[in-house]
Structure formats: C-alpha cells, structure tokens
GROMACS .gro file of C-alpha atoms in nm:
model
  157
    1MET     CA    1  11.291  18.453   6.796
    2GLY     CA    2  11.595  18.654   6.757
    3PHE     CA    3  11.615  18.556   6.406
    4LEU     CA    4  11.261  18.670   6.345
    5ILE     CA    5  11.284  19.005   6.500
    6SER     CA    6  11.635  19.089   6.340
    7SER     CA    7  11.485  18.993   5.994
    8ALA     CA    8  11.180  19.193   6.062
    9GLY     CA    9  11.396  19.485   6.149
   10SER     CA   10  11.607  19.477   5.817
   11LEU     CA   11  11.290  19.468   5.620
   12GLY     CA   12  11.135  19.742   5.800
   13ASP     CA   13  11.435  19.958   5.726
   14ASP     CA   14  11.397  19.890   5.374
   15GLN     CA   15  11.040  19.984   5.388
   16MET     CA   16  11.128  20.301   5.566
   17GLN     CA   17  11.387  20.396   5.302
   18TYR     CA   18  11.125  20.336   5.030
   19ALA     CA   19  10.873  20.558   5.220
   20ILE     CA   20  11.127  20.837   5.269
   21ARG     CA   21  11.220  20.824   4.899
   22LYS     CA   22  10.858  20.845   4.822
   23GLY     CA   23  10.827  21.162   5.044
   24ARG     CA   24  11.113  21.328   4.860
   25SER     CA   25  10.949  21.284   4.529
   26HIS     CA   26  10.663  21.480   4.670
   27ARG     CA   27  10.913  21.766   4.724
   28TRP     CA   28  11.014  21.769   4.382
   29ILE     CA   29  10.640  21.778   4.275
   30ALA     CA   30  10.579  22.088   4.494
   31LEU     CA   31  10.905  22.238   4.345
   32ALA     CA   32  10.771  22.180   3.990
   33TRP     CA   33  10.449  22.349   4.086
   34LEU     CA   34  10.627  22.633   4.241
   35ILE     CA   35  10.826  22.689   3.932
   36PHE     CA   36  10.506  22.674   3.722
   37TYR     CA   37  10.335  22.923   3.921
   38LEU     CA   38  10.619  23.164   3.924
   39GLY     CA   39  10.682  23.126   3.561
   40SER     CA   40  10.320  23.193   3.477
   41ALA     CA   41  10.307  23.486   3.732
   42LEU     CA   42  10.608  23.634   3.553
   43LEU     CA   43  10.427  23.589   3.206
   44ALA     CA   44  10.121  23.726   3.328
   45SER     CA   45  10.287  24.031   3.472
   46LEU     CA   46  10.450  24.103   3.159
   47LEU     CA   47  10.155  24.078   2.959
   48LEU     CA   48   9.972  24.303   3.189
   49ALA     CA   49  10.263  24.549   3.172
   50ILE     CA   50  10.231  24.564   2.802
   51ALA     CA   51   9.848  24.564   2.801
   52GLU     CA   52   9.811  24.835   3.072
   53GLY     CA   53  10.112  25.034   3.055
   54PHE     CA   54  10.209  24.960   3.406
   55ASP     CA   55  10.563  24.921   3.540
   56ILE     CA   56  10.675  24.559   3.622
   57GLY     CA   57  10.651  24.616   4.012
   58THR     CA   58  10.297  24.740   3.974
   59SER     CA   59  10.217  24.436   3.727
   60VAL     CA   60  10.351  24.186   3.955
   61PHE     CA   61  10.144  24.345   4.253
   62VAL     CA   62   9.828  24.327   4.051
   63ILE     CA   63   9.894  23.965   3.943
   64TRP     CA   64   9.961  23.862   4.303
   65GLN     CA   65   9.605  24.025   4.406
   66CYS     CA   66   9.449  23.803   4.118
   67SER     CA   67   9.604  23.485   4.228
   68THR     CA   68   9.526  23.550   4.608
   69THR     CA   69   9.181  23.681   4.523
   70ILE     CA   70   9.264  23.996   4.768
   71GLY     CA   71   9.198  24.262   4.497
   72TYR     CA   72   9.262  24.593   4.684
   73GLY     CA   73   9.168  24.777   4.379
   74THR     CA   74   9.448  25.010   4.380
   75HIS     CA   75   9.556  24.974   4.039
   76PRO     CA   76   9.270  24.788   3.843
   77PRO     CA   77   9.315  24.674   3.488
   78VAL     CA   78   9.110  24.913   3.253
   79THR     CA   79   9.180  24.767   2.900
   80PRO     CA   80   9.002  24.468   2.786
   81GLY     CA   81   9.347  24.294   2.755
   82GLY     CA   82   9.465  24.374   3.082
   83ARG     CA   83   9.123  24.231   3.222
   84ALA     CA   84   9.145  23.912   3.024
   85VAL     CA   85   9.504  23.866   3.140
   86CYS     CA   86   9.400  23.907   3.512
   87CYS     CA   87   9.086  23.694   3.472
   88THR     CA   88   9.259  23.399   3.293
   89PHE     CA   89   9.563  23.414   3.545
   90GLY     CA   90   9.322  23.441   3.842
   91VAL     CA   91   9.102  23.150   3.740
   92VAL     CA   92   9.381  22.920   3.642
   93ASN     CA   93   9.618  22.998   3.915
   94ILE     CA   94   9.398  23.010   4.212
   95PHE     CA   95   9.398  22.628   4.185
   96VAL     CA   96   9.758  22.612   4.132
   97LEU     CA   97   9.830  22.826   4.433
   98GLY     CA   98   9.573  22.621   4.660
   99PHE     CA   99   9.759  22.302   4.555
  100LEU     CA  100  10.103  22.456   4.594
  101LEU     CA  101  10.021  22.582   4.944
  102THR     CA  102   9.895  22.249   5.051
  103ARG     CA  103  10.202  22.073   4.936
  104VAL     CA  104  10.428  22.307   5.094
  105THR     CA  105  10.242  22.285   5.415
  106LYS     CA  106  10.253  21.905   5.436
  107ILE     CA  107  10.639  21.922   5.339
  108ILE     CA  108  10.696  22.166   5.647
  109PHE     CA  109  10.462  22.035   5.905
  110HIS     CA  110  10.441  21.666   5.831
  111PRO     CA  111  10.787  21.559   5.682
  112HIS     CA  112  10.760  21.194   5.796
  113LYS     CA  113  10.395  21.147   5.789
  114ARG     CA  114  10.366  20.924   5.490
  115ALA     CA  115  10.656  20.742   5.592
  116ARG     CA  116  10.490  20.673   5.948
  117LYS     CA  117  10.159  20.583   5.774
  118TYR     CA  118  10.313  20.328   5.540
  119LEU     CA  119  10.491  20.164   5.823
  120GLU     CA  120  10.198  20.139   6.024
  121ARG     CA  121   9.991  19.979   5.741
  122ASN     CA  122  10.282  19.732   5.675
  123ARG     CA  123  10.408  19.687   6.014
  124THR     CA  124  10.331  19.311   6.042
  125LYS     CA  125  10.411  19.221   5.686
  126PRO     CA  126  10.792  19.173   5.743
  127VAL     CA  127  10.728  18.984   6.070
  128ARG     CA  128  10.463  18.757   5.888
  129GLN     CA  129  10.711  18.704   5.595
  130ALA     CA  130  11.006  18.614   5.831
  131LEU     CA  131  10.774  18.391   6.052
  132GLU     CA  132  10.641  18.205   5.731
  133ARG     CA  133  11.010  18.142   5.600
  134PHE     CA  134  11.103  18.017   5.938
  135LEU     CA  135  10.803  17.772   5.952
  136VAL     CA  136  10.877  17.662   5.594
  137SER     CA  137  11.240  17.593   5.670
  138HIS     CA  138  11.164  17.388   5.966
  139LYS     CA  139  10.874  17.199   5.774
  140VAL     CA  140  10.593  17.322   6.025
  141GLU     CA  141  10.257  17.342   5.901
  142CYS     CA  142  10.037  17.610   6.041
  143GLU     CA  143   9.680  17.744   5.988
  144THR     CA  144   9.619  18.116   5.888
  145SER     CA  145   9.446  18.183   6.230
  146GLU     CA  146   9.753  18.045   6.430
  147LEU     CA  147   9.993  18.236   6.217
  148ASP     CA  148   9.802  18.544   6.274
  149GLN     CA  149   9.803  18.493   6.649
  150LEU     CA  150  10.204  18.413   6.641
  151VAL     CA  151  10.247  18.740   6.448
  152GLY     CA  152  10.027  18.916   6.702
  153GLU     CA  153  10.219  18.779   7.012
  154ILE     CA  154  10.551  18.878   6.837
  155MET     CA  155  10.429  19.237   6.761
  156ASP     CA  156  10.305  19.268   7.133
  157SER     CA  157  10.651  19.155   7.280
   0.00000   0.00000   0.00000
C-alpha cells in the first residue's frame, strides 16, 4: 500500500504544478488586457485632446468617465469628433474593462481555485493508475467495479 500512496503523491504533485502553471498563464492574459486597455485609453485621450482642445489630464478624465459609464458631465465633448471618440471608446472598452476587472478579481481573491478544482476533479486518477500498474505487474485480474471500490477505499484511508 505504501507504494500506491507514494506513487499517487508524486503524480498529484505533477498535476498541481501543471495547474499552477495554468494559473500563471491567466495572469499574463490579464496583464495583456490591462496593457491593451491602458494603451487604447491613452490613444483615445490624445484623440479627444486634439478634437476638443482639452489638456491631456482633462482628456484622460473624460475617457475614464466613458469607460466606467459614470459620466459626471463636467467636461462633455462638444465637437462631432470628440463625441465619436468617446462613444467608440465607451462601447468597445466597457467590455474590456469588465473582463479585466473579472480577471484581476479572480487573481487576487482566488489564486489557487483553479488548481484546487483541477485536483478535486482528478484526485482519484493517479491512485487508479498506480493501482492498475500494481495489479498488472502482479498479474491480478480485476473487474472495473472492484477497481473502483479499491480506489475508494484507498482514498478514504
């Protein structure tokens, strides 16, 4: 039995490492979306500054209002070009901001949730594989229901 448990533990570690690597890739995706959002906000701010004649600080403030749908109305765009920039940025980046905030929230508040889910879903797999190897090496034939019962007993102990 010690052989089975030690084999299952090492396979579980491999699975845990895979799940952690997968979680890290989600951080890179969130970072890419953040860079896209900030870059498009800067571009929209520059276009708004040109179209409306605002200084860059006011343009960034107006673009932030558009992307968060707050709209204080303190500096509304008056020209058709300024309105087009705000409408386009608002429509496109409201989805980007929502996706970005969701990803960042998952990274901050659920750092190992994906790894835990993966391990819970596949926790009997390494034990089953080790038990099958053990039974094959000792030339023992076993029904699927008996194998499931053995795996359950090992996992319960």
